[in-house]
């Protein structure tokens, strides 16, 4: 066989090899595009509603987006498309929730304390204080980003039943807190809520009480202030996300 023939065979072999190696990456591009087309658009309606003219629509969109699980590329996509200060403000709040949720560590199977946590502050309200209720209720005063309540409950909501048991006379803050403390990690608690004039039922899977006190360590009553290392990491992540906002809306430093 001549040298020219051998060289032609060698070149043909190399081209086949190169095609085989590069083929998967070429095929992967449509999959990535398909992923974005499937995952992002279902939340774009909620994203747009963050700037809705009515507060109730903005709040509902806020809750829906808080329940989403998006990767960094998809979050960046949202920041790149922010069109107003209201939308940016709410997106930052939701992104803080996403970020803190990512900091929750899995609980070891052999952990001795496996108490659940919902992540909210509350107070008691008497029936004479609100014409909508006929018995005492629990008013939610704060929900903590990163934890389950933030995804389902709006501050101001009234809890009128827990696991289908009304918060009637004799039900107080101590009893409510004890009901929650008695539940374990990954338990599901069902609340009947009064939001404005609408009654809603929400079933919420509890997170880890150990992680709650690790992330919000101020005494035993979380105030919304993060542990210093997590706050520092959040500020870095926040700055990174803001770098993708239009300079007309958020001038870069």
JSON list of C-alpha atoms in Angstrom, two decimals:
[
{"chain": "A", "resi": 1, "resn": "UNK", "atom": "CA", "xyz": [0.00, 0.00, 0.00]},
{"chain": "A", "resi": 2, "resn": "UNK", "atom": "CA", "xyz": [1.42, 3.39, -0.98]},
{"chain": "A", "resi": 3, "resn": "UNK", "atom": "CA", "xyz": [2.11, 6.16, 1.53]},
{"chain": "A", "resi": 4, "resn": "UNK", "atom": "CA", "xyz": [-0.66, 8.27, -0.07]},
{"chain": "A", "resi": 5, "resn": "UNK", "atom": "CA", "xyz": [-3.21, 5.48, 0.42]},
{"chain": "A", "resi": 6, "resn": "UNK", "atom": "CA", "xyz": [-2.21, 4.96, 4.01]},
{"chain": "A", "resi": 7, "resn": "UNK", "atom": "CA", "xyz": [-2.45, 8.73, 4.65]},
{"chain": "A", "resi": 8, "resn": "UNK", "atom": "CA", "xyz": [-5.96, 8.87, 3.16]},
{"chain": "A", "resi": 9, "resn": "UNK", "atom": "CA", "xyz": [-7.11, 5.99, 5.36]},
{"chain": "A", "resi": 10, "resn": "UNK", "atom": "CA", "xyz": [-5.57, 7.65, 8.42]},
{"chain": "A", "resi": 11, "resn": "UNK", "atom": "CA", "xyz": [-7.30, 10.98, 7.69]},
{"chain": "A", "resi": 12, "resn": "UNK", "atom": "CA", "xyz": [-10.64, 9.24, 7.18]},
{"chain": "A", "resi": 13, "resn": "UNK", "atom": "CA", "xyz": [-10.22, 7.45, 10.52]},
{"chain": "A", "resi": 14, "resn": "UNK", "atom": "CA", "xyz": [-9.41, 10.72, 12.29]},
{"chain": "A", "resi": 15, "resn": "UNK", "atom": "CA", "xyz": [-12.48, 12.45, 10.87]},
{"chain": "A", "resi": 16, "resn": "UNK", "atom": "CA", "xyz": [-14.72, 9.59, 12.01]},
{"chain": "A", "resi": 17, "resn": "UNK", "atom": "CA", "xyz": [-13.16, 9.72, 15.48]},
{"chain": "A", "resi": 18, "resn": "UNK", "atom": "CA", "xyz": [-13.63, 13.49, 15.75]},
{"chain": "A", "resi": 19, "resn": "UNK", "atom": "CA", "xyz": [-17.27, 13.19, 14.70]},
{"chain": "A", "resi": 20, "resn": "UNK", "atom": "CA", "xyz": [-17.91, 10.51, 17.32]},
{"chain": "A", "resi": 21, "resn": "UNK", "atom": "CA", "xyz": [-16.33, 12.59, 20.07]},
{"chain": "A", "resi": 22, "resn": "UNK", "atom": "CA", "xyz": [-18.08, 15.85, 19.23]},
{"chain": "A", "resi": 23, "resn": "UNK", "atom": "CA", "xyz": [-21.51, 14.42, 18.41]},
{"chain": "A", "resi": 24, "resn": "UNK", "atom": "CA", "xyz": [-22.79, 14.34, 22.05]},
{"chain": "A", "resi": 25, "resn": "UNK", "atom": "CA", "xyz": [-22.08, 18.03, 22.60]},
{"chain": "A", "resi": 26, "resn": "UNK", "atom": "CA", "xyz": [-23.90, 18.94, 19.41]},
{"chain": "A", "resi": 27, "resn": "UNK", "atom": "CA", "xyz": [-26.90, 16.86, 20.51]},
{"chain": "A", "resi": 28, "resn": "UNK", "atom": "CA", "xyz": [-26.83, 18.41, 23.98]},
{"chain": "A", "resi": 29, "resn": "UNK", "atom": "CA", "xyz": [-27.64, 21.92, 22.74]},
{"chain": "A", "resi": 30, "resn": "UNK", "atom": "CA", "xyz": [-31.31, 21.18, 21.88]},
{"chain": "A", "resi": 31, "resn": "UNK", "atom": "CA", "xyz": [-31.72, 19.50, 25.29]},
{"chain": "A", "resi": 32, "resn": "UNK", "atom": "CA", "xyz": [-30.49, 22.63, 27.06]},
{"chain": "A", "resi": 33, "resn": "UNK", "atom": "CA", "xyz": [-32.79, 24.78, 24.97]},
{"chain": "A", "resi": 34, "resn": "UNK", "atom": "CA", "xyz": [-35.67, 22.41, 25.71]},
{"chain": "A", "resi": 35, "resn": "UNK", "atom": "CA", "xyz": [-34.91, 22.58, 29.43]},
{"chain": "A", "resi": 36, "resn": "UNK", "atom": "CA", "xyz": [-35.18, 26.38, 29.44]},
{"chain": "A", "resi": 37, "resn": "UNK", "atom": "CA", "xyz": [-38.31, 26.34, 27.29]},
{"chain": "A", "resi": 38, "resn": "UNK", "atom": "CA", "xyz": [-40.00, 23.93, 29.70]},
{"chain": "A", "resi": 39, "resn": "UNK", "atom": "CA", "xyz": [-38.83, 25.23, 33.08]},
{"chain": "A", "resi": 40, "resn": "UNK", "atom": "CA", "xyz": [-38.72, 28.98, 32.65]},
{"chain": "A", "resi": 41, "resn": "UNK", "atom": "CA", "xyz": [-41.97, 29.87, 30.86]},
{"chain": "A", "resi": 42, "resn": "UNK", "atom": "CA", "xyz": [-44.17, 28.26, 33.51]},
{"chain": "A", "resi": 43, "resn": "UNK", "atom": "CA", "xyz": [-42.83, 30.86, 35.96]},
{"chain": "A", "resi": 44, "resn": "UNK", "atom": "CA", "xyz": [-42.68, 33.82, 33.58]},
{"chain": "A", "resi": 45, "resn": "UNK", "atom": "CA", "xyz": [-46.36, 34.59, 34.17]},
{"chain": "A", "resi": 46, "resn": "UNK", "atom": "CA", "xyz": [-45.68, 34.82, 37.91]},
{"chain": "A", "resi": 47, "resn": "UNK", "atom": "CA", "xyz": [-42.54, 36.85, 37.23]},
{"chain": "A", "resi": 48, "resn": "UNK", "atom": "CA", "xyz": [-44.53, 39.36, 35.19]},
{"chain": "A", "resi": 49, "resn": "UNK", "atom": "CA", "xyz": [-47.20, 39.51, 37.92]},
{"chain": "A", "resi": 50, "resn": "UNK", "atom": "CA", "xyz": [-44.62, 40.68, 40.48]},
{"chain": "A", "resi": 51, "resn": "UNK", "atom": "CA", "xyz": [-45.29, 44.09, 38.96]},
{"chain": "A", "resi": 52, "resn": "UNK", "atom": "CA", "xyz": [-49.09, 43.70, 38.78]},
{"chain": "A", "resi": 53, "resn": "UNK", "atom": "CA", "xyz": [-51.19, 46.73, 39.70]},
{"chain": "A", "resi": 54, "resn": "UNK", "atom": "CA", "xyz": [-52.99, 44.87, 42.51]},
{"chain": "A", "resi": 55, "resn": "UNK", "atom": "CA", "xyz": [-51.28, 43.88, 45.74]},
{"chain": "A", "resi": 56, "resn": "UNK", "atom": "CA", "xyz": [-53.06, 40.51, 45.96]},
{"chain": "A", "resi": 57, "resn": "UNK", "atom": "CA", "xyz": [-51.79, 39.47, 42.52]},
{"chain": "A", "resi": 58, "resn": "UNK", "atom": "CA", "xyz": [-48.25, 40.56, 43.38]},
{"chain": "A", "resi": 59, "resn": "UNK", "atom": "CA", "xyz": [-48.38, 38.62, 46.66]},
{"chain": "A", "resi": 60, "resn": "UNK", "atom": "CA", "xyz": [-49.75, 35.47, 45.02]},
{"chain": "A", "resi": 61, "resn": "UNK", "atom": "CA", "xyz": [-47.06, 35.60, 42.32]},
{"chain": "A", "resi": 62, "resn": "UNK", "atom": "CA", "xyz": [-44.47, 36.07, 45.08]},
{"chain": "A", "resi": 63, "resn": "UNK", "atom": "CA", "xyz": [-45.64, 32.87, 46.79]},
{"chain": "A", "resi": 64, "resn": "UNK", "atom": "CA", "xyz": [-45.71, 30.88, 43.55]},
{"chain": "A", "resi": 65, "resn": "UNK", "atom": "CA", "xyz": [-42.19, 31.89, 42.57]},
{"chain": "A", "resi": 66, "resn": "UNK", "atom": "CA", "xyz": [-40.95, 31.12, 46.09]},
{"chain": "A", "resi": 67, "resn": "UNK", "atom": "CA", "xyz": [-42.03, 27.51, 45.55]},
{"chain": "A", "resi": 68, "resn": "UNK", "atom": "CA", "xyz": [-39.97, 27.22, 42.36]},
{"chain": "A", "resi": 69, "resn": "UNK", "atom": "CA", "xyz": [-36.65, 25.43, 42.13]},
{"chain": "A", "resi": 70, "resn": "UNK", "atom": "CA", "xyz": [-34.51, 27.22, 39.57]},
{"chain": "A", "resi": 71, "resn": "UNK", "atom": "CA", "xyz": [-30.81, 27.01, 38.80]},
{"chain": "A", "resi": 72, "resn": "UNK", "atom": "CA", "xyz": [-28.46, 30.00, 38.66]},
{"chain": "A", "resi": 73, "resn": "UNK", "atom": "CA", "xyz": [-28.79, 30.40, 34.89]},
{"chain": "A", "resi": 74, "resn": "UNK", "atom": "CA", "xyz": [-32.56, 30.67, 35.16]},
{"chain": "A", "resi": 75, "resn": "UNK", "atom": "CA", "xyz": [-32.36, 33.11, 38.08]},
{"chain": "A", "resi": 76, "resn": "UNK", "atom": "CA", "xyz": [-29.94, 35.26, 36.07]},
{"chain": "A", "resi": 77, "resn": "UNK", "atom": "CA", "xyz": [-32.42, 35.18, 33.18]},
{"chain": "A", "resi": 78, "resn": "UNK", "atom": "CA", "xyz": [-35.06, 36.68, 35.47]},
{"chain": "A", "resi": 79, "resn": "UNK", "atom": "CA", "xyz": [-32.75, 39.45, 36.68]},
{"chain": "A", "resi": 80, "resn": "UNK", "atom": "CA", "xyz": [-31.85, 40.27, 33.09]},
{"chain": "A", "resi": 81, "resn": "UNK", "atom": "CA", "xyz": [-35.54, 40.82, 32.35]},
{"chain": "A", "resi": 82, "resn": "UNK", "atom": "CA", "xyz": [-36.50, 42.94, 35.37]},
{"chain": "A", "resi": 83, "resn": "UNK", "atom": "CA", "xyz": [-38.49, 45.94, 34.20]},
{"chain": "A", "resi": 84, "resn": "UNK", "atom": "CA", "xyz": [-39.40, 47.91, 37.34]},
{"chain": "A", "resi": 85, "resn": "UNK", "atom": "CA", "xyz": [-38.23, 48.64, 40.88]},
{"chain": "A", "resi": 86, "resn": "UNK", "atom": "CA", "xyz": [-41.21, 46.75, 42.34]},
{"chain": "A", "resi": 87, "resn": "UNK", "atom": "CA", "xyz": [-40.34, 43.67, 40.31]},
{"chain": "A", "resi": 88, "resn": "UNK", "atom": "CA", "xyz": [-36.67, 43.96, 41.28]},
{"chain": "A", "resi": 89, "resn": "UNK", "atom": "CA", "xyz": [-37.51, 44.41, 44.97]},
{"chain": "A", "resi": 90, "resn": "UNK", "atom": "CA", "xyz": [-39.70, 41.30, 45.04]},
{"chain": "A", "resi": 91, "resn": "UNK", "atom": "CA", "xyz": [-37.29, 39.24, 42.96]},
{"chain": "A", "resi": 92, "resn": "UNK", "atom": "CA", "xyz": [-34.51, 40.05, 45.41]},
{"chain": "A", "resi": 93, "resn": "UNK", "atom": "CA", "xyz": [-36.69, 38.90, 48.31]},
{"chain": "A", "resi": 94, "resn": "UNK", "atom": "CA", "xyz": [-37.54, 35.65, 46.52]},
{"chain": "A", "resi": 95, "resn": "UNK", "atom": "CA", "xyz": [-33.90, 35.09, 45.54]},
{"chain": "A", "resi": 96, "resn": "UNK", "atom": "CA", "xyz": [-32.90, 35.54, 49.17]},
{"chain": "A", "resi": 97, "resn": "UNK", "atom": "CA", "xyz": [-35.38, 32.78, 50.03]},
{"chain": "A", "resi": 98, "resn": "UNK", "atom": "CA", "xyz": [-33.95, 30.53, 47.28]},
{"chain": "A", "resi": 99, "resn": "UNK", "atom": "CA", "xyz": [-30.41, 31.21, 48.50]},
{"chain": "A", "resi": 100, "resn": "UNK", "atom": "CA", "xyz": [-31.13, 30.52, 52.18]},
{"chain": "A", "resi": 101, "resn": "UNK", "atom": "CA", "xyz": [-33.02, 27.35, 51.23]},
{"chain": "A", "resi": 102, "resn": "UNK", "atom": "CA", "xyz": [-29.86, 26.16, 49.48]},
{"chain": "A", "resi": 103, "resn": "UNK", "atom": "CA", "xyz": [-27.92, 26.60, 52.75]},
{"chain": "A", "resi": 104, "resn": "UNK", "atom": "CA", "xyz": [-30.08, 24.13, 54.68]},
{"chain": "A", "resi": 105, "resn": "UNK", "atom": "CA", "xyz": [-28.01, 21.03, 55.33]},
{"chain": "A", "resi": 106, "resn": "UNK", "atom": "CA", "xyz": [-29.49, 17.53, 55.20]},
{"chain": "A", "resi": 107, "resn": "UNK", "atom": "CA", "xyz": [-30.23, 16.15, 58.65]},
{"chain": "A", "resi": 108, "resn": "UNK", "atom": "CA", "xyz": [-28.15, 13.16, 59.62]},
{"chain": "A", "resi": 109, "resn": "UNK", "atom": "CA", "xyz": [-30.24, 9.97, 59.97]},
{"chain": "A", "resi": 110, "resn": "UNK", "atom": "CA", "xyz": [-28.77, 9.38, 63.44]},
{"chain": "A", "resi": 111, "resn": "UNK", "atom": "CA", "xyz": [-29.46, 12.93, 64.68]},
{"chain": "A", "resi": 112, "resn": "UNK", "atom": "CA", "xyz": [-31.05, 12.87, 68.13]},
{"chain": "A", "resi": 113, "resn": "UNK", "atom": "CA", "xyz": [-33.16, 16.00, 67.62]},
{"chain": "A", "resi": 114, "resn": "UNK", "atom": "CA", "xyz": [-35.46, 15.80, 64.63]},
{"chain": "A", "resi": 115, "resn": "UNK", "atom": "CA", "xyz": [-38.00, 18.46, 65.51]},
{"chain": "A", "resi": 116, "resn": "UNK", "atom": "CA", "xyz": [-39.67, 20.16, 62.60]},
{"chain": "A", "resi": 117, "resn": "UNK", "atom": "CA", "xyz": [-39.84, 23.89, 61.93]},
{"chain": "A", "resi": 118, "resn": "UNK", "atom": "CA", "xyz": [-42.13, 26.00, 59.81]},
{"chain": "A", "resi": 119, "resn": "UNK", "atom": "CA", "xyz": [-40.24, 29.30, 60.02]},
{"chain": "A", "resi": 120, "resn": "UNK", "atom": "CA", "xyz": [-42.66, 32.01, 61.12]},
{"chain": "A", "resi": 121, "resn": "UNK", "atom": "CA", "xyz": [-43.46, 34.39, 63.95]},
{"chain": "A", "resi": 122, "resn": "UNK", "atom": "CA", "xyz": [-47.00, 34.84, 65.18]},
{"chain": "A", "resi": 123, "resn": "UNK", "atom": "CA", "xyz": [-49.29, 36.47, 67.72]},
{"chain": "A", "resi": 124, "resn": "UNK", "atom": "CA", "xyz": [-52.78, 35.81, 69.01]},
{"chain": "A", "resi": 125, "resn": "UNK", "atom": "CA", "xyz": [-55.81, 37.81, 68.00]},
{"chain": "A", "resi": 126, "resn": "UNK", "atom": "CA", "xyz": [-59.15, 37.80, 69.81]},
{"chain": "A", "resi": 127, "resn": "UNK", "atom": "CA", "xyz": [-62.50, 37.57, 68.07]},
{"chain": "A", "resi": 128, "resn": "UNK", "atom": "CA", "xyz": [-63.48, 41.10, 69.09]},
{"chain": "A", "resi": 129, "resn": "UNK", "atom": "CA", "xyz": [-60.37, 42.42, 67.31]},
{"chain": "A", "resi": 130, "resn": "UNK", "atom": "CA", "xyz": [-61.43, 41.21, 63.88]},
{"chain": "A", "resi": 131, "resn": "UNK", "atom": "CA", "xyz": [-65.03, 41.03, 62.64]},
{"chain": "A", "resi": 132, "resn": "UNK", "atom": "CA", "xyz": [-64.15, 38.16, 60.27]},
{"chain": "A", "resi": 133, "resn": "UNK", "atom": "CA", "xyz": [-63.58, 35.63, 63.06]},
{"chain": "A", "resi": 134, "resn": "UNK", "atom": "CA", "xyz": [-65.84, 34.15, 65.71]},
{"chain": "A", "resi": 135, "resn": "UNK", "atom": "CA", "xyz": [-63.11, 32.67, 67.91]},
{"chain": "A", "resi": 136, "resn": "UNK", "atom": "CA", "xyz": [-59.44, 33.44, 68.66]},
{"chain": "A", "resi": 137, "resn": "UNK", "atom": "CA", "xyz": [-56.98, 33.03, 65.82]},
{"chain": "A", "resi": 138, "resn": "UNK", "atom": "CA", "xyz": [-53.24, 33.04, 65.26]},
{"chain": "A", "resi": 139, "resn": "UNK", "atom": "CA", "xyz": [-51.97, 35.95, 63.20]},
{"chain": "A", "resi": 140, "resn": "UNK", "atom": "CA", "xyz": [-48.77, 35.42, 61.24]},
{"chain": "A", "resi": 141, "resn": "UNK", "atom": "CA", "xyz": [-46.48, 38.41, 61.74]},
{"chain": "A", "resi": 142, "resn": "UNK", "atom": "CA", "xyz": [-43.38, 37.23, 59.88]},
{"chain": "A", "resi": 143, "resn": "UNK", "atom": "CA", "xyz": [-42.32, 34.38, 57.61]},
{"chain": "A", "resi": 144, "resn": "UNK", "atom": "CA", "xyz": [-38.63, 33.49, 57.41]},
{"chain": "A", "resi": 145, "resn": "UNK", "atom": "CA", "xyz": [-37.02, 33.13, 53.96]},
{"chain": "A", "resi": 146, "resn": "UNK", "atom": "CA", "xyz": [-35.62, 29.68, 53.29]},
{"chain": "A", "resi": 147, "resn": "UNK", "atom": "CA", "xyz": [-38.29, 27.88, 55.32]},
{"chain": "A", "resi": 148, "resn": "UNK", "atom": "CA", "xyz": [-41.69, 26.42, 54.41]},
{"chain": "A", "resi": 149, "resn": "UNK", "atom": "CA", "xyz": [-44.01, 29.15, 55.72]},
{"chain": "A", "resi": 150, "resn": "UNK", "atom": "CA", "xyz": [-42.42, 31.66, 53.33]},
{"chain": "A", "resi": 151, "resn": "UNK", "atom": "CA", "xyz": [-43.69, 29.65, 50.36]},
{"chain": "A", "resi": 152, "resn": "UNK", "atom": "CA", "xyz": [-47.31, 29.37, 51.48]},
{"chain": "A", "resi": 153, "resn": "UNK", "atom": "CA", "xyz": [-48.22, 32.06, 54.01]},
{"chain": "A", "resi": 154, "resn": "UNK", "atom": "CA", "xyz": [-48.34, 35.85, 53.82]},
{"chain": "A", "resi": 155, "resn": "UNK", "atom": "CA", "xyz": [-47.77, 37.99, 56.93]},
{"chain": "A", "resi": 156, "resn": "UNK", "atom": "CA", "xyz": [-51.22, 39.09, 58.05]},
{"chain": "A", "resi": 157, "resn": "UNK", "atom": "CA", "xyz": [-52.82, 35.72, 57.34]},
{"chain": "A", "resi": 158, "resn": "UNK", "atom": "CA", "xyz": [-54.96, 34.38, 60.19]},
{"chain": "A", "resi": 159, "resn": "UNK", "atom": "CA", "xyz": [-54.64, 30.71, 61.12]},
{"chain": "A", "resi": 160, "resn": "UNK", "atom": "CA", "xyz": [-58.11, 29.58, 62.18]},
{"chain": "A", "resi": 161, "resn": "UNK", "atom": "CA", "xyz": [-57.45, 25.82, 62.35]},
{"chain": "A", "resi": 162, "resn": "UNK", "atom": "CA", "xyz": [-54.45, 23.53, 62.60]},
{"chain": "A", "resi": 163, "resn": "UNK", "atom": "CA", "xyz": [-54.76, 19.97, 61.33]},
{"chain": "A", "resi": 164, "resn": "UNK", "atom": "CA", "xyz": [-58.51, 20.62, 61.04]},
{"chain": "A", "resi": 165, "resn": "UNK", "atom": "CA", "xyz": [-58.81, 21.57, 64.73]},
{"chain": "A", "resi": 166, "resn": "UNK", "atom": "CA", "xyz": [-60.21, 25.10, 65.15]},
{"chain": "A", "resi": 167, "resn": "UNK", "atom": "CA", "xyz": [-58.24, 27.61, 67.20]},
{"chain": "A", "resi": 168, "resn": "UNK", "atom": "CA", "xyz": [-61.29, 28.10, 69.39]},
{"chain": "A", "resi": 169, "resn": "UNK", "atom": "CA", "xyz": [-61.61, 29.34, 72.96]},
{"chain": "A", "resi": 170, "resn": "UNK", "atom": "CA", "xyz": [-58.88, 27.89, 75.16]},
{"chain": "A", "resi": 171, "resn": "UNK", "atom": "CA", "xyz": [-56.45, 27.79, 72.27]},
{"chain": "A", "resi": 172, "resn": "UNK", "atom": "CA", "xyz": [-53.52, 30.13, 72.93]},
{"chain": "A", "resi": 173, "resn": "UNK", "atom": "CA", "xyz": [-50.01, 30.90, 71.68]},
{"chain": "A", "resi": 174, "resn": "UNK", "atom": "CA", "xyz": [-48.39, 28.37, 74.01]},
{"chain": "A", "resi": 175, "resn": "UNK", "atom": "CA", "xyz": [-50.64, 25.59, 72.79]},
{"chain": "A", "resi": 176, "resn": "UNK", "atom": "CA", "xyz": [-50.06, 26.55, 69.17]},
{"chain": "A", "resi": 177, "resn": "UNK", "atom": "CA", "xyz": [-46.29, 26.58, 69.64]},
{"chain": "A", "resi": 178, "resn": "UNK", "atom": "CA", "xyz": [-46.47, 23.20, 71.38]},
{"chain": "A", "resi": 179, "resn": "UNK", "atom": "CA", "xyz": [-48.50, 21.74, 68.51]},
{"chain": "A", "resi": 180, "resn": "UNK", "atom": "CA", "xyz": [-45.70, 22.72, 66.12]},
{"chain": "A", "resi": 181, "resn": "UNK", "atom": "CA", "xyz": [-42.92, 21.55, 68.44]},
{"chain": "A", "resi": 182, "resn": "UNK", "atom": "CA", "xyz": [-44.55, 18.13, 68.76]},
{"chain": "A", "resi": 183, "resn": "UNK", "atom": "CA", "xyz": [-44.26, 17.62, 65.00]},
{"chain": "A", "resi": 184, "resn": "UNK", "atom": "CA", "xyz": [-41.16, 16.03, 63.56]},
{"chain": "A", "resi": 185, "resn": "UNK", "atom": "CA", "xyz": [-38.99, 16.93, 60.61]},
{"chain": "A", "resi": 186, "resn": "UNK", "atom": "CA", "xyz": [-40.78, 16.22, 57.30]},
{"chain": "A", "resi": 187, "resn": "UNK", "atom": "CA", "xyz": [-44.18, 16.04, 59.02]},
{"chain": "A", "resi": 188, "resn": "UNK", "atom": "CA", "xyz": [-47.05, 17.70, 57.17]},
{"chain": "A", "resi": 189, "resn": "UNK", "atom": "CA", "xyz": [-49.14, 20.28, 59.01]},
{"chain": "A", "resi": 190, "resn": "UNK", "atom": "CA", "xyz": [-52.39, 21.59, 57.56]},
{"chain": "A", "resi": 191, "resn": "UNK", "atom": "CA", "xyz": [-53.54, 25.14, 58.23]},
{"chain": "A", "resi": 192, "resn": "UNK", "atom": "CA", "xyz": [-56.89, 26.74, 57.50]},
{"chain": "A", "resi": 193, "resn": "UNK", "atom": "CA", "xyz": [-56.06, 30.35, 56.72]},
{"chain": "A", "resi": 194, "resn": "UNK", "atom": "CA", "xyz": [-58.11, 33.48, 56.46]},
{"chain": "A", "resi": 195, "resn": "UNK", "atom": "CA", "xyz": [-56.56, 35.82, 53.88]},
{"chain": "A", "resi": 196, "resn": "UNK", "atom": "CA", "xyz": [-58.60, 38.97, 53.49]},
{"chain": "A", "resi": 197, "resn": "UNK", "atom": "CA", "xyz": [-62.09, 37.48, 53.03]},
{"chain": "A", "resi": 198, "resn": "UNK", "atom": "CA", "xyz": [-60.95, 34.19, 51.55]},
{"chain": "A", "resi": 199, "resn": "UNK", "atom": "CA", "xyz": [-60.54, 30.91, 53.43]},
{"chain": "A", "resi": 200, "resn": "UNK", "atom": "CA", "xyz": [-57.64, 28.78, 52.22]},
{"chain": "A", "resi": 201, "resn": "UNK", "atom": "CA", "xyz": [-56.21, 25.41, 53.22]},
{"chain": "A", "resi": 202, "resn": "UNK", "atom": "CA", "xyz": [-52.46, 24.89, 53.01]},
{"chain": "A", "resi": 203, "resn": "UNK", "atom": "CA", "xyz": [-50.58, 21.66, 53.78]},
{"chain": "A", "resi": 204, "resn": "UNK", "atom": "CA", "xyz": [-46.94, 22.37, 54.59]},
{"chain": "A", "resi": 205, "resn": "UNK", "atom": "CA", "xyz": [-44.03, 19.97, 55.03]},
{"chain": "A", "resi": 206, "resn": "UNK", "atom": "CA", "xyz": [-41.86, 21.00, 57.96]},
{"chain": "A", "resi": 207, "resn": "UNK", "atom": "CA", "xyz": [-38.17, 21.70, 57.66]},
{"chain": "A", "resi": 208, "resn": "UNK", "atom": "CA", "xyz": [-35.50, 21.17, 60.32]},
{"chain": "A", "resi": 209, "resn": "UNK", "atom": "CA", "xyz": [-35.62, 23.05, 63.62]},
{"chain": "A", "resi": 210, "resn": "UNK", "atom": "CA", "xyz": [-31.87, 22.50, 63.99]},
{"chain": "A", "resi": 211, "resn": "UNK", "atom": "CA", "xyz": [-31.27, 24.23, 60.66]},
{"chain": "A", "resi": 212, "resn": "UNK", "atom": "CA", "xyz": [-33.67, 27.04, 61.57]},
{"chain": "A", "resi": 213, "resn": "UNK", "atom": "CA", "xyz": [-31.67, 27.91, 64.67]},
{"chain": "A", "resi": 214, "resn": "UNK", "atom": "CA", "xyz": [-28.40, 27.57, 62.73]},
{"chain": "A", "resi": 215, "resn": "UNK", "atom": "CA", "xyz": [-29.48, 30.03, 60.05]},
{"chain": "A", "resi": 216, "resn": "UNK", "atom": "CA", "xyz": [-31.44, 32.41, 62.32]},
{"chain": "A", "resi": 217, "resn": "UNK", "atom": "CA", "xyz": [-29.48, 32.12, 65.59]},
{"chain": "A", "resi": 218, "resn": "UNK", "atom": "CA", "xyz": [-30.71, 35.18, 67.52]},
{"chain": "A", "resi": 219, "resn": "UNK", "atom": "CA", "xyz": [-31.80, 33.74, 70.89]},
{"chain": "A", "resi": 220, "resn": "UNK", "atom": "CA", "xyz": [-34.61, 31.21, 70.38]},
{"chain": "A", "resi": 221, "resn": "UNK", "atom": "CA", "xyz": [-37.03, 33.51, 68.55]},
{"chain": "A", "resi": 222, "resn": "UNK", "atom": "CA", "xyz": [-35.88, 34.14, 64.97]},
{"chain": "A", "resi": 223, "resn": "UNK", "atom": "CA", "xyz": [-35.91, 37.82, 64.00]},
{"chain": "A", "resi": 224, "resn": "UNK", "atom": "CA", "xyz": [-35.01, 37.52, 60.34]},
{"chain": "A", "resi": 225, "resn": "UNK", "atom": "CA", "xyz": [-31.35, 38.31, 60.98]},
{"chain": "A", "resi": 226, "resn": "UNK", "atom": "CA", "xyz": [-29.10, 35.70, 59.39]},
{"chain": "A", "resi": 227, "resn": "UNK", "atom": "CA", "xyz": [-26.03, 34.10, 60.95]},
{"chain": "A", "resi": 228, "resn": "UNK", "atom": "CA", "xyz": [-22.97, 36.14, 59.97]},
{"chain": "A", "resi": 229, "resn": "UNK", "atom": "CA", "xyz": [-21.38, 33.61, 57.53]},
{"chain": "A", "resi": 230, "resn": "UNK", "atom": "CA", "xyz": [-24.68, 33.09, 55.70]},
{"chain": "A", "resi": 231, "resn": "UNK", "atom": "CA", "xyz": [-25.36, 36.83, 55.56]},
{"chain": "A", "resi": 232, "resn": "UNK", "atom": "CA", "xyz": [-21.91, 37.41, 54.08]},
{"chain": "A", "resi": 233, "resn": "UNK", "atom": "CA", "xyz": [-22.42, 34.71, 51.44]},
{"chain": "A", "resi": 234, "resn": "UNK", "atom": "CA", "xyz": [-25.87, 36.11, 50.61]},
{"chain": "A", "resi": 235, "resn": "UNK", "atom": "CA", "xyz": [-24.49, 39.62, 50.07]},
{"chain": "A", "resi": 236, "resn": "UNK", "atom": "CA", "xyz": [-21.94, 38.24, 47.60]},
{"chain": "A", "resi": 237, "resn": "UNK", "atom": "CA", "xyz": [-24.64, 36.29, 45.74]},
{"chain": "A", "resi": 238, "resn": "UNK", "atom": "CA", "xyz": [-26.96, 39.33, 45.75]},
{"chain": "A", "resi": 239, "resn": "UNK", "atom": "CA", "xyz": [-24.23, 41.49, 44.21]},
{"chain": "A", "resi": 240, "resn": "UNK", "atom": "CA", "xyz": [-23.66, 38.86, 41.54]},
{"chain": "A", "resi": 241, "resn": "UNK", "atom": "CA", "xyz": [-27.36, 38.77, 40.62]},
{"chain": "A", "resi": 242, "resn": "UNK", "atom": "CA", "xyz": [-27.68, 42.57, 40.58]},
{"chain": "A", "resi": 243, "resn": "UNK", "atom": "CA", "xyz": [-24.83, 42.76, 38.07]},
{"chain": "A", "resi": 244, "resn": "UNK", "atom": "CA", "xyz": [-27.25, 41.28, 35.53]},
{"chain": "A", "resi": 245, "resn": "UNK", "atom": "CA", "xyz": [-29.91, 44.00, 35.97]},
{"chain": "A", "resi": 246, "resn": "UNK", "atom": "CA", "xyz": [-30.23, 46.68, 33.32]},
{"chain": "A", "resi": 247, "resn": "UNK", "atom": "CA", "xyz": [-28.03, 49.69, 34.14]},
{"chain": "A", "resi": 248, "resn": "UNK", "atom": "CA", "xyz": [-31.05, 51.94, 33.49]},
{"chain": "A", "resi": 249, "resn": "UNK", "atom": "CA", "xyz": [-32.78, 50.35, 36.46]},
{"chain": "A", "resi": 250, "resn": "UNK", "atom": "CA", "xyz": [-29.78, 49.53, 38.65]},
{"chain": "A", "resi": 251, "resn": "UNK", "atom": "CA", "xyz": [-26.66, 51.57, 37.84]},
{"chain": "A", "resi": 252, "resn": "UNK", "atom": "CA", "xyz": [-23.60, 49.38, 38.33]},
{"chain": "A", "resi": 253, "resn": "UNK", "atom": "CA", "xyz": [-21.17, 50.52, 40.98]}
]
